[in-house]
GROMACS .gro file of C-alpha atoms in nm:
model
  496
    1MET     CA    1  -5.073 -16.906  19.712
    2SER     CA    2  -4.795 -17.042  19.493
    3PRO     CA    3  -4.607 -17.343  19.624
    4GLY     CA    4  -4.235 -17.332  19.688
    5THR     CA    5  -3.995 -17.550  19.499
    6SER     CA    6  -3.837 -17.719  19.800
    7SER     CA    7  -4.140 -17.803  20.014
    8LEU     CA    8  -4.495 -17.922  19.976
    9LEU     CA    9  -4.782 -17.680  19.952
   10ARG     CA   10  -4.985 -17.749  20.266
   11HIS     CA   11  -5.363 -17.741  20.265
   12GLU     CA   12  -5.425 -17.952  20.575
   13ARG     CA   13  -5.762 -17.815  20.682
   14LEU     CA   14  -6.117 -17.856  20.556
   15PHE     CA   15  -6.343 -17.553  20.504
   16ILE     CA   16  -6.659 -17.611  20.707
   17GLY     CA   17  -6.897 -17.357  20.855
   18GLY     CA   18  -6.674 -17.066  20.762
   19SER     CA   19  -6.373 -17.209  20.950
   20TRP     CA   20  -6.064 -17.407  20.858
   21VAL     CA   21  -6.086 -17.728  21.061
   22ALA     CA   22  -5.890 -18.052  21.091
   23PRO     CA   23  -6.053 -18.368  20.958
   24GLN     CA   24  -6.237 -18.575  21.219
   25ASP     CA   25  -6.222 -18.907  21.038
   26GLY     CA   26  -6.022 -18.831  20.727
   27ALA     CA   27  -5.649 -18.807  20.667
   28ILE     CA   28  -5.368 -18.591  20.533
   29VAL     CA   29  -5.272 -18.712  20.185
   30GLN     CA   30  -5.023 -18.609  19.921
   31SER     CA   31  -5.127 -18.478  19.582
   32LEU     CA   32  -4.904 -18.590  19.295
   33ASP     CA   33  -4.770 -18.371  19.017
   34PRO     CA   34  -4.862 -18.552  18.692
   35SER     CA   35  -4.555 -18.415  18.514
   36THR     CA   36  -4.315 -18.578  18.762
   37GLY     CA   37  -4.519 -18.841  18.945
   38ARG     CA   38  -4.396 -18.692  19.273
   39PRO     CA   39  -4.583 -18.523  19.560
   40TRP     CA   40  -4.619 -18.147  19.540
   41ALA     CA   41  -4.896 -18.073  19.793
   42SER     CA   42  -5.025 -18.205  20.124
   43VAL     CA   43  -5.403 -18.195  20.151
   44ALA     CA   44  -5.670 -18.269  20.410
   45PHE     CA   45  -5.921 -18.537  20.316
   46GLY     CA   46  -6.248 -18.568  20.503
   47GLY     CA   47  -6.458 -18.866  20.602
   48PRO     CA   48  -6.826 -18.934  20.669
   49ARG     CA   49  -6.824 -18.743  20.999
   50ASP     CA   50  -6.675 -18.442  20.821
   51VAL     CA   51  -6.952 -18.465  20.564
   52ASP     CA   52  -7.204 -18.460  20.850
   53ARG     CA   53  -7.043 -18.145  20.988
   54ALA     CA   54  -7.043 -17.978  20.647
   55VAL     CA   55  -7.406 -18.065  20.573
   56ASP     CA   56  -7.511 -17.943  20.918
   57ALA     CA   57  -7.332 -17.614  20.854
   58ALA     CA   58  -7.496 -17.580  20.513
   59ARG     CA   59  -7.840 -17.659  20.658
   60THR     CA   60  -7.791 -17.401  20.936
   61ALA     CA   61  -7.684 -17.135  20.686
   62LEU     CA   62  -7.981 -17.217  20.463
   63ALA     CA   63  -8.224 -17.173  20.752
   64GLY     CA   64  -8.047 -16.861  20.872
   65PRO     CA   65  -7.905 -16.554  20.702
   66TRP     CA   66  -7.868 -16.693  20.352
   67ARG     CA   67  -8.236 -16.776  20.300
   68ARG     CA   68  -8.337 -16.432  20.423
   69MET     CA   69  -8.077 -16.244  20.220
   70PRO     CA   70  -8.230 -16.044  19.933
   71GLY     CA   71  -8.121 -16.130  19.581
   72HIS     CA   72  -7.931 -15.804  19.535
   73GLU     CA   73  -7.721 -15.878  19.843
   74ARG     CA   74  -7.635 -16.227  19.717
   75ALA     CA   75  -7.547 -16.062  19.387
   76ALA     CA   76  -7.312 -15.819  19.560
   77LEU     CA   77  -7.125 -16.109  19.720
   78LEU     CA   78  -7.099 -16.287  19.384
   79HIS     CA   79  -6.958 -15.970  19.227
   80LYS     CA   80  -6.702 -15.941  19.507
   81LEU     CA   81  -6.605 -16.305  19.456
   82ALA     CA   82  -6.566 -16.237  19.084
   83ASP     CA   83  -6.330 -15.948  19.157
   84LEU     CA   84  -6.120 -16.155  19.397
   85TYR     CA   85  -6.110 -16.443  19.153
   86ARG     CA   86  -5.990 -16.213  18.876
   87GLN     CA   87  -5.709 -16.084  19.095
   88HIS     CA   88  -5.589 -16.435  19.178
   89ALA     CA   89  -5.659 -16.601  18.842
   90PRO     CA   90  -5.289 -16.629  18.740
   91GLU     CA   91  -5.201 -16.804  19.067
   92LEU     CA   92  -5.503 -17.033  19.041
   93ALA     CA   93  -5.397 -17.128  18.688
   94THR     CA   94  -5.052 -17.225  18.808
   95LEU     CA   95  -5.191 -17.435  19.091
   96GLU     CA   96  -5.437 -17.611  18.861
   97THR     CA   97  -5.154 -17.694  18.624
   98ARG     CA   98  -4.951 -17.839  18.910
   99ASP     CA   99  -5.248 -18.043  19.030
  100ASN     CA  100  -5.379 -18.196  18.706
  101GLY     CA  101  -5.104 -18.137  18.451
  102ARG     CA  102  -5.303 -17.927  18.209
  103ALA     CA  103  -5.085 -17.692  18.005
  104LEU     CA  104  -5.050 -17.348  18.164
  105ARG     CA  105  -5.158 -17.175  17.843
  106GLU     CA  106  -5.495 -17.354  17.877
  107THR     CA  107  -5.548 -17.302  18.249
  108ARG     CA  108  -5.469 -16.932  18.213
  109LEU     CA  109  -5.737 -16.894  17.948
  110ASP     CA  110  -5.992 -17.077  18.162
  111THR     CA  111  -5.930 -16.903  18.492
  112GLY     CA  112  -5.929 -16.565  18.320
  113ALA     CA  113  -6.287 -16.626  18.204
  114HIS     CA  114  -6.429 -16.779  18.524
  115PRO     CA  115  -6.525 -16.447  18.690
  116ARG     CA  116  -6.781 -16.395  18.415
  117TRP     CA  117  -6.984 -16.686  18.551
  118PHE     CA  118  -7.014 -16.519  18.890
  119GLN     CA  119  -7.105 -16.189  18.726
  120TYR     CA  120  -7.367 -16.344  18.499
  121TYR     CA  121  -7.542 -16.530  18.779
  122ALA     CA  122  -7.520 -16.224  19.002
  123SER     CA  123  -7.732 -16.042  18.745
  124LEU     CA  124  -7.986 -16.325  18.754
  125ALA     CA  125  -7.994 -16.323  19.134
  126GLU     CA  126  -8.095 -15.956  19.123
  127THR     CA  127  -8.378 -16.015  18.876
  128LEU     CA  128  -8.506 -16.354  18.993
  129GLY     CA  129  -8.885 -16.356  19.019
  130GLY     CA  130  -9.200 -16.552  18.952
  131ARG     CA  131  -9.510 -16.471  18.749
  132THR     CA  132  -9.874 -16.380  18.800
  133ILE     CA  133 -10.126 -16.638  18.677
  134PRO     CA  134 -10.455 -16.499  18.546
  135VAL     CA  135 -10.750 -16.697  18.685
  136ASP     CA  136 -11.049 -16.483  18.784
  137ASP     CA  137 -11.131 -16.195  19.018
  138SER     CA  138 -11.186 -16.425  19.317
  139VAL     CA  139 -10.818 -16.514  19.358
  140HIS     CA  140 -10.474 -16.372  19.311
  141ALA     CA  141 -10.245 -16.654  19.194
  142PHE     CA  142  -9.870 -16.617  19.157
  143THR     CA  143  -9.546 -16.813  19.162
  144THR     CA  144  -9.220 -16.758  19.344
  145ARG     CA  145  -8.886 -16.927  19.286
  146VAL     CA  146  -8.726 -17.080  19.595
  147PRO     CA  147  -8.391 -17.256  19.638
  148VAL     CA  148  -8.378 -17.635  19.615
  149GLY     CA  149  -8.186 -17.634  19.944
  150VAL     CA  150  -7.853 -17.792  20.035
  151VAL     CA  151  -7.656 -17.895  19.728
  152GLY     CA  152  -7.386 -18.161  19.721
  153ALA     CA  153  -7.154 -18.067  19.434
  154ILE     CA  154  -6.910 -18.334  19.315
  155THR     CA  155  -6.652 -18.217  19.062
  156PRO     CA  156  -6.408 -18.400  18.830
  157TRP     CA  157  -6.031 -18.401  18.804
  158ASN     CA  158  -6.000 -18.276  18.446
  159VAL     CA  159  -6.138 -17.923  18.506
  160PRO     CA  160  -6.168 -17.886  18.884
  161LEU     CA  161  -6.196 -17.507  18.895
  162MET     CA  162  -6.423 -17.469  18.594
  163SER     CA  163  -6.663 -17.733  18.722
  164ALA     CA  164  -6.668 -17.579  19.070
  165VAL     CA  165  -6.743 -17.236  18.926
  166TRP     CA  166  -7.015 -17.373  18.696
  167LYS     CA  167  -7.192 -17.528  18.997
  168LEU     CA  168  -7.131 -17.264  19.261
  169ALA     CA  169  -7.237 -16.958  19.062
  170PRO     CA  170  -7.597 -17.066  18.985
  171ALA     CA  171  -7.643 -17.248  19.317
  172LEU     CA  172  -7.546 -16.938  19.517
  173ALA     CA  173  -7.749 -16.708  19.292
  174ALA     CA  174  -8.054 -16.929  19.358
  175GLY     CA  175  -8.003 -16.907  19.734
  176CYS     CA  176  -7.882 -17.264  19.787
  177THR     CA  177  -7.599 -17.362  20.019
  178VAL     CA  178  -7.328 -17.600  19.900
  179VAL     CA  179  -7.102 -17.880  20.017
  180LEU     CA  180  -6.836 -17.913  19.751
  181LYS     CA  181  -6.634 -18.232  19.707
  182PRO     CA  182  -6.350 -18.203  19.456
  183ALA     CA  183  -6.198 -18.510  19.292
  184GLU     CA  184  -5.946 -18.686  19.513
  185GLN     CA  185  -5.671 -18.641  19.251
  186THR     CA  186  -5.713 -18.262  19.223
  187PRO     CA  187  -5.829 -18.100  19.550
  188VAL     CA  188  -5.592 -17.805  19.578
  189THR     CA  189  -5.756 -17.536  19.367
  190THR     CA  190  -6.099 -17.597  19.519
  191LEU     CA  191  -5.952 -17.531  19.862
  192GLU     CA  192  -5.791 -17.215  19.725
  193LEU     CA  193  -6.133 -17.112  19.591
  194ALA     CA  194  -6.271 -17.157  19.944
  195ARG     CA  195  -6.020 -16.897  20.062
  196LEU     CA  196  -6.160 -16.649  19.812
  197ILE     CA  197  -6.516 -16.731  19.921
  198GLU     CA  198  -6.412 -16.665  20.281
  199ALA     CA  199  -6.247 -16.335  20.183
  200ALA     CA  200  -6.556 -16.227  19.987
  201GLY     CA  201  -6.760 -16.240  20.308
  202PHE     CA  202  -7.012 -16.516  20.240
  203PRO     CA  203  -7.192 -16.617  20.561
  204PRO     CA  204  -7.045 -16.921  20.740
  205GLY     CA  205  -7.173 -17.251  20.603
  206VAL     CA  206  -7.296 -17.119  20.269
  207VAL     CA  207  -7.004 -17.295  20.097
  208ASN     CA  208  -6.816 -17.587  20.252
  209VAL     CA  209  -6.530 -17.783  20.094
  210VAL     CA  210  -6.457 -18.144  20.191
  211PRO     CA  211  -6.206 -18.325  19.965
  212GLY     CA  212  -6.182 -18.700  19.988
  213GLY     CA  213  -6.221 -19.032  19.819
  214PRO     CA  214  -6.528 -19.235  19.722
  215GLU     CA  215  -6.645 -19.270  20.082
  216VAL     CA  216  -6.687 -18.892  20.107
  217GLY     CA  217  -6.891 -18.879  19.788
  218ALA     CA  218  -7.104 -19.171  19.905
  219ALA     CA  219  -7.172 -19.005  20.241
  220LEU     CA  220  -7.270 -18.682  20.071
  221VAL     CA  221  -7.504 -18.856  19.827
  222ALA     CA  222  -7.674 -19.063  20.097
  223HIS     CA  223  -7.712 -18.779  20.345
  224PRO     CA  224  -8.081 -18.715  20.421
  225ASP     CA  225  -8.028 -18.339  20.457
  226VAL     CA  226  -7.880 -18.295  20.108
  227ASP     CA  227  -8.154 -18.191  19.868
  228LYS     CA  228  -7.971 -18.208  19.535
  229ILE     CA  229  -7.659 -18.370  19.396
  230SER     CA  230  -7.484 -18.199  19.106
  231PHE     CA  231  -7.226 -18.440  18.966
  232THR     CA  232  -6.978 -18.419  18.680
  233GLY     CA  233  -6.796 -18.742  18.598
  234GLU     CA  234  -6.841 -19.095  18.470
  235GLY     CA  235  -7.172 -19.260  18.389
  236ALA     CA  236  -7.102 -19.563  18.607
  237THR     CA  237  -7.055 -19.334  18.907
  238ALA     CA  238  -7.377 -19.150  18.823
  239LYS     CA  239  -7.569 -19.479  18.831
  240ALA     CA  240  -7.423 -19.557  19.174
  241ILE     CA  241  -7.520 -19.208  19.290
  242LEU     CA  242  -7.879 -19.267  19.178
  243ARG     CA  243  -7.898 -19.592  19.375
  244ASN     CA  244  -7.735 -19.437  19.681
  245GLY     CA  245  -7.944 -19.121  19.687
  246ALA     CA  246  -8.284 -19.255  19.587
  247ASP     CA  247  -8.422 -19.315  19.936
  248ASN     CA  248  -8.498 -18.951  20.008
  249LEU     CA  249  -8.588 -18.853  19.648
  250LYS     CA  250  -8.304 -18.607  19.596
  251ARG     CA  251  -8.283 -18.397  19.284
  252PHE     CA  252  -7.998 -18.490  19.053
  253GLY     CA  253  -7.801 -18.308  18.786
  254PHE     CA  254  -7.551 -18.509  18.584
  255GLU     CA  255  -7.293 -18.391  18.332
  256LEU     CA  256  -7.139 -18.716  18.214
  257GLY     CA  257  -6.929 -18.852  17.932
  258GLY     CA  258  -6.921 -18.798  17.561
  259LYS     CA  259  -6.790 -18.929  17.234
  260ALA     CA  260  -6.847 -18.622  17.024
  261PRO     CA  261  -6.873 -18.647  16.646
  262HIS     CA  262  -6.686 -18.372  16.464
  263VAL     CA  263  -6.831 -18.376  16.110
  264ILE     CA  264  -6.631 -18.228  15.822
  265PHE     CA  265  -6.811 -18.199  15.488
  266ALA     CA  266  -6.618 -18.175  15.162
  267ASP     CA  267  -6.733 -17.817  15.106
  268ALA     CA  268  -6.594 -17.697  15.441
  269ASP     CA  269  -6.314 -17.447  15.479
  270LEU     CA  270  -6.067 -17.726  15.551
  271ASP     CA  271  -5.798 -17.511  15.709
  272GLN     CA  272  -6.042 -17.376  15.965
  273ALA     CA  273  -6.205 -17.715  16.015
  274LEU     CA  274  -5.867 -17.875  16.078
  275ASN     CA  275  -5.771 -17.601  16.322
  276ALA     CA  276  -6.081 -17.683  16.522
  277ALA     CA  277  -6.070 -18.060  16.481
  278THR     CA  278  -5.707 -18.101  16.584
  279GLY     CA  279  -5.744 -17.847  16.861
  280SER     CA  280  -6.052 -18.018  17.003
  281ALA     CA  281  -5.898 -18.366  16.971
  282PHE     CA  282  -5.593 -18.278  17.180
  283ALA     CA  283  -5.723 -18.004  17.415
  284LEU     CA  284  -5.680 -18.080  17.787
  285CYS     CA  285  -5.451 -18.365  17.681
  286GLY     CA  286  -5.765 -18.530  17.547
  287GLN     CA  287  -5.929 -18.523  17.891
  288SER     CA  288  -6.255 -18.350  17.804
  289CYS     CA  289  -6.608 -18.485  17.789
  290ALA     CA  290  -6.665 -18.261  17.485
  291LEU     CA  291  -6.357 -18.391  17.308
  292GLY     CA  292  -6.406 -18.408  16.932
  293SER     CA  293  -6.262 -18.757  16.925
  294ARG     CA  294  -6.474 -18.906  16.643
  295VAL     CA  295  -6.379 -18.708  16.334
  296LEU     CA  296  -6.627 -18.790  16.056
  297VAL     CA  297  -6.491 -18.679  15.719
  298GLU     CA  298  -6.668 -18.679  15.382
  299ARG     CA  299  -6.487 -18.917  15.151
  300PRO     CA  300  -6.370 -18.671  14.878
  301VAL     CA  301  -6.147 -18.493  15.133
  302TYR     CA  302  -6.081 -18.785  15.367
  303GLU     CA  303  -5.724 -18.866  15.258
  304ARG     CA  304  -5.626 -18.500  15.273
  305VAL     CA  305  -5.769 -18.466  15.625
  306VAL     CA  306  -5.589 -18.782  15.740
  307GLU     CA  307  -5.258 -18.655  15.606
  308GLU     CA  308  -5.301 -18.312  15.759
  309PHE     CA  309  -5.426 -18.448  16.091
  310ALA     CA  310  -5.116 -18.664  16.123
  311ARG     CA  311  -4.890 -18.373  16.029
  312ARG     CA  312  -5.052 -18.139  16.281
  313ALA     CA  313  -5.038 -18.400  16.557
  314GLY     CA  314  -4.663 -18.402  16.509
  315ARG     CA  315  -4.652 -18.025  16.565
  316VAL     CA  316  -4.809 -18.046  16.912
  317ARG     CA  317  -4.546 -17.953  17.169
  318VAL     CA  318  -4.583 -18.204  17.452
  319GLY     CA  319  -4.385 -18.113  17.760
  320MET     CA  320  -4.373 -17.977  18.111
  321PRO     CA  321  -4.705 -17.807  18.165
  322LEU     CA  322  -4.573 -17.496  18.344
  323ASP     CA  323  -4.370 -17.404  18.036
  324PRO     CA  324  -4.579 -17.142  17.850
  325ALA     CA  325  -4.454 -17.288  17.520
  326THR     CA  326  -4.607 -17.631  17.595
  327HIS     CA  327  -4.922 -17.717  17.402
  328MET     CA  328  -5.008 -18.038  17.585
  329GLY     CA  329  -4.909 -18.167  17.927
  330PRO     CA  330  -4.942 -18.514  18.081
  331GLN     CA  331  -5.242 -18.723  18.163
  332ALA     CA  332  -5.380 -18.615  18.500
  333HIS     CA  333  -5.299 -18.935  18.686
  334GLU     CA  334  -5.130 -19.268  18.632
  335ALA     CA  335  -5.450 -19.470  18.600
  336GLN     CA  336  -5.563 -19.245  18.316
  337LEU     CA  337  -5.228 -19.289  18.141
  338ARG     CA  338  -5.270 -19.667  18.160
  339LYS     CA  339  -5.624 -19.639  18.026
  340THR     CA  340  -5.518 -19.425  17.729
  341LEU     CA  341  -5.230 -19.657  17.640
  342SER     CA  342  -5.461 -19.958  17.664
  343TYR     CA  343  -5.701 -19.802  17.413
  344ILE     CA  344  -5.416 -19.733  17.174
  345ASP     CA  345  -5.341 -20.106  17.186
  346ILE     CA  346  -5.711 -20.181  17.133
  347GLY     CA  347  -5.717 -19.958  16.825
  348LYS     CA  348  -5.421 -20.144  16.677
  349ASP     CA  349  -5.577 -20.481  16.756
  350GLU     CA  350  -5.907 -20.375  16.596
  351GLY     CA  351  -5.727 -20.303  16.268
  352ALA     CA  352  -5.734 -19.924  16.268
  353GLN     CA  353  -5.439 -19.757  16.097
  354LEU     CA  354  -5.210 -19.570  16.337
  355VAL     CA  355  -5.087 -19.261  16.152
  356ALA     CA  356  -4.948 -19.053  16.439
  357GLY     CA  357  -4.838 -19.096  16.800
  358GLY     CA  358  -4.936 -19.410  16.981
  359ALA     CA  359  -4.675 -19.418  17.257
  360ARG     CA  360  -4.583 -19.294  17.603
  361LEU     CA  361  -4.329 -19.010  17.604
  362THR     CA  362  -4.035 -19.034  17.846
  363ASP     CA  363  -3.768 -18.809  17.696
  364GLY     CA  364  -3.576 -18.569  17.919
  365ALA     CA  365  -3.784 -18.405  18.192
  366MET     CA  366  -4.085 -18.620  18.096
  367GLU     CA  367  -3.914 -18.937  18.216
  368ASP     CA  368  -4.124 -18.989  18.529
  369GLY     CA  369  -4.440 -18.810  18.420
  370TRP     CA  370  -4.759 -18.944  18.261
  371PHE     CA  371  -4.713 -18.815  17.907
  372VAL     CA  372  -4.854 -18.966  17.590
  373ALA     CA  373  -4.811 -18.853  17.229
  374PRO     CA  374  -5.107 -18.709  17.037
  375THR     CA  375  -5.244 -19.012  16.858
  376VAL     CA  376  -5.438 -19.042  16.532
  377PHE     CA  377  -5.608 -19.351  16.391
  378ALA     CA  378  -5.734 -19.360  16.032
  379ASN     CA  379  -5.967 -19.602  15.854
  380VAL     CA  380  -6.169 -19.643  16.172
  381ASP     CA  381  -6.504 -19.816  16.167
  382ASN     CA  382  -6.770 -19.660  16.387
  383ASP     CA  383  -6.829 -19.998  16.554
  384MET     CA  384  -6.472 -20.017  16.685
  385ARG     CA  385  -6.424 -19.964  17.056
  386ILE     CA  386  -6.197 -19.664  16.997
  387ALA     CA  387  -6.494 -19.503  16.817
  388ARG     CA  388  -6.762 -19.601  17.068
  389GLU     CA  389  -6.603 -19.580  17.413
  390GLU     CA  390  -6.481 -19.268  17.590
  391ILE     CA  391  -6.101 -19.287  17.614
  392PHE     CA  392  -6.038 -18.951  17.783
  393GLY     CA  393  -5.698 -18.924  17.621
  394PRO     CA  394  -5.554 -18.755  17.310
  395VAL     CA  395  -5.669 -19.023  17.066
  396ALA     CA  396  -5.854 -18.918  16.750
  397ALA     CA  397  -6.047 -19.168  16.534
  398LEU     CA  398  -6.095 -19.059  16.171
  399ILE     CA  399  -6.401 -19.213  16.004
  400PRO     CA  400  -6.503 -19.162  15.638
  401PHE     CA  401  -6.864 -19.107  15.526
  402ASP     CA  402  -7.064 -19.046  15.208
  403GLY     CA  403  -7.333 -18.778  15.219
  404GLU     CA  404  -7.553 -18.618  15.483
  405ASP     CA  405  -7.760 -18.921  15.575
  406GLU     CA  406  -7.458 -19.136  15.655
  407ALA     CA  407  -7.295 -18.850  15.846
  408VAL     CA  408  -7.602 -18.814  16.066
  409ALA     CA  409  -7.638 -19.189  16.111
  410LEU     CA  410  -7.274 -19.223  16.220
  411ALA     CA  411  -7.294 -18.918  16.446
  412ASN     CA  412  -7.601 -19.057  16.623
  413ALA     CA  413  -7.477 -19.416  16.646
  414SER     CA  414  -7.347 -19.361  16.998
  415ASP     CA  415  -7.466 -19.407  17.353
  416TYR     CA  416  -7.357 -19.049  17.416
  417GLY     CA  417  -7.509 -18.718  17.316
  418LEU     CA  418  -7.320 -18.435  17.484
  419ALA     CA  419  -7.159 -18.231  17.208
  420ALA     CA  420  -7.108 -18.232  16.831
  421GLY     CA  421  -6.946 -18.015  16.569
  422LEU     CA  422  -6.992 -17.976  16.196
  423TRP     CA  423  -6.820 -17.783  15.922
  424THR     CA  424  -6.979 -17.678  15.591
  425ARG     CA  425  -7.008 -17.365  15.378
  426ASP     CA  426  -7.370 -17.456  15.295
  427ALA     CA  427  -7.594 -17.271  15.542
  428SER     CA  428  -7.896 -17.485  15.458
  429ARG     CA  429  -7.701 -17.804  15.517
  430ALA     CA  430  -7.569 -17.665  15.845
  431HIS     CA  431  -7.922 -17.618  15.976
  432ARG     CA  432  -8.049 -17.949  15.837
  433VAL     CA  433  -7.770 -18.156  15.987
  434ALA     CA  434  -7.754 -17.972  16.319
  435ALA     CA  435  -8.126 -18.030  16.369
  436ARG     CA  436  -8.084 -18.405  16.318
  437ILE     CA  437  -7.787 -18.463  16.545
  438GLU     CA  438  -7.878 -18.611  16.885
  439SER     CA  439  -7.667 -18.388  17.105
  440GLY     CA  440  -7.715 -18.135  17.380
  441ILE     CA  441  -7.501 -17.879  17.198
  442VAL     CA  442  -7.401 -17.855  16.832
  443TRP     CA  443  -7.124 -17.622  16.718
  444VAL     CA  444  -7.138 -17.516  16.353
  445ASN     CA  445  -6.818 -17.386  16.194
  446THR     CA  446  -6.665 -17.357  16.541
  447TYR     CA  447  -6.599 -17.590  16.832
  448ARG     CA  448  -6.596 -17.588  17.213
  449PHE     CA  449  -6.752 -17.243  17.227
  450LEU     CA  450  -6.855 -17.227  17.593
  451ARG     CA  451  -7.002 -16.926  17.768
  452TRP     CA  452  -7.179 -16.854  18.096
  453SER     CA  453  -7.501 -16.782  17.904
  454THR     CA  454  -7.511 -17.087  17.672
  455PRO     CA  455  -7.671 -17.401  17.822
  456TYR     CA  456  -7.447 -17.706  17.829
  457GLY     CA  457  -7.547 -18.066  17.895
  458GLY     CA  458  -7.623 -18.392  17.726
  459LEU     CA  459  -7.878 -18.634  17.588
  460LYS     CA  460  -7.881 -19.012  17.625
  461HIS     CA  461  -7.597 -19.138  17.849
  462SER     CA  462  -7.437 -18.794  17.864
  463GLY     CA  463  -7.643 -18.665  18.151
  464TRP     CA  464  -7.949 -18.500  18.299
  465GLY     CA  465  -8.015 -18.129  18.311
  466ARG     CA  466  -7.810 -17.833  18.198
  467GLU     CA  467  -7.533 -17.615  18.331
  468ASN     CA  468  -7.486 -17.248  18.234
  469GLY     CA  469  -7.748 -17.007  18.106
  470LEU     CA  470  -8.096 -16.961  18.247
  471GLU     CA  471  -8.143 -17.337  18.240
  472GLY     CA  472  -7.842 -17.375  18.470
  473LEU     CA  473  -8.016 -17.160  18.731
  474ASP     CA  474  -8.344 -17.351  18.695
  475GLY     CA  475  -8.174 -17.666  18.821
  476TYR     CA  476  -8.123 -17.506  19.163
  477LEU     CA  477  -8.475 -17.366  19.201
  478GLU     CA  478  -8.819 -17.496  19.288
  479THR     CA  479  -9.145 -17.322  19.195
  480ARG     CA  480  -9.394 -17.237  19.466
  481THR     CA  481  -9.752 -17.148  19.369
  482THR     CA  482  -9.950 -16.923  19.600
  483VAL     CA  483 -10.326 -16.868  19.561
  484VAL     CA  484 -10.485 -16.592  19.768
  485SER     CA  485 -10.862 -16.549  19.784
  486THR     CA  486 -10.974 -16.191  19.727
  487THR     CA  487 -11.310 -16.256  19.892
  488GLY     CA  488 -11.224 -16.469  20.191
  489GLN     CA  489 -11.537 -16.674  20.121
  490PHE     CA  490 -11.548 -17.054  20.116
  491ALA     CA  491 -11.884 -17.227  20.077
  492ASP     CA  492 -11.998 -17.477  20.339
  493PRO     CA  493 -11.997 -17.810  20.150
  494PHE     CA  494 -12.245 -17.962  20.394
  495ALA     CA  495 -12.503 -17.680  20.405
  496GLN     CA  496 -12.758 -17.880  20.208
   0.00000   0.00000   0.00000
């Protein structure tokens, strides 16, 4: 699975209907290594006709063996996939690092945990059931849970494998079939995942993988035989998806952007709070929707936090992402590098105080890559663009506040509501503040704690629905009510 150093890794087939097939109206494109800006893999991209083939295969599988397969048999396949994934996790981590530039130490941690998602949803597939509804002795009323149908899953470039796993595991547990479209910048690991799905023995057409550009996503969204779209990405794209997929009343699940407040009260354990705040500000090279990029600090400790934040930003080892010693790799693609650098200029123009970073890094091996220094702005006003808009780069905005009410007001003064964090030694305050923050998930005295069993998703412009946990499975199920008469009698309405 690992690419050689002298030639491109070649993934020049799509995975459709259980077979590796050439694109009908797509192309063979090169994937660029963000650390060098040079091609490292050659990948098949599909087109609208390939989407048609994939959806047809998924619809056939849904109507055939997959729909009839008992939950415990689907669970067995998910367990086998988990075992295969675990065996290949180190190779998958390396490939993900090559494809999107994320530091190897991070991708190894992620891929090592991914099998737990398949295991968790396998357990739910085995126990999935409805309920009996008490009415009266004349009827037996009950519910059953049935799959939504064919799912179009569209994943982002920042965490391609994680997002694919988060969508596949509950969809397959529910009995859905899937057409998976990875981001055009990072298709390689999703195709490698398809190889594991094939090896695990899933019936043909249950999972199909069609990389490609916007035209592939548009064809998948508009397809009349796709019953649900699960999308992770930008809000503007989600709005286009809604317009494009509205004609046949698809179901939609959206995990969108964020501008997470990370609230530090003066009574917090500052060392631990700073560990979390700096870690969450620069994780994934800042390319995370749950990034703790708005750091709200109570005024008595504000200057100390600013000083320490700047010092710790200088300790981040930015470098070639395959080096295990590297803390932070490059931005995933050149357009994102330009976006991050433009926001650094915006922060300066708005009058924020640059206390660390603020520049592209081109020393040594980083010369041709898309690297940027961890950047910290102090004395930021919450109305500044760097505090309100999602940058998706390693740029932290430090904002002072006075007291709980202002902290909550600043935290909620955002179009987003995906994630939030807060640090305090006061348990009562922790509960009070967490309950008032408008966010889909609130981490107290920790940050970015993500598990297969904990629901994840946003309020406001951060999305619809939830991934992970029982709620993540619900998004791929419909409820059918069945009412059976115990008497077989039905009065003639026209007898009198």
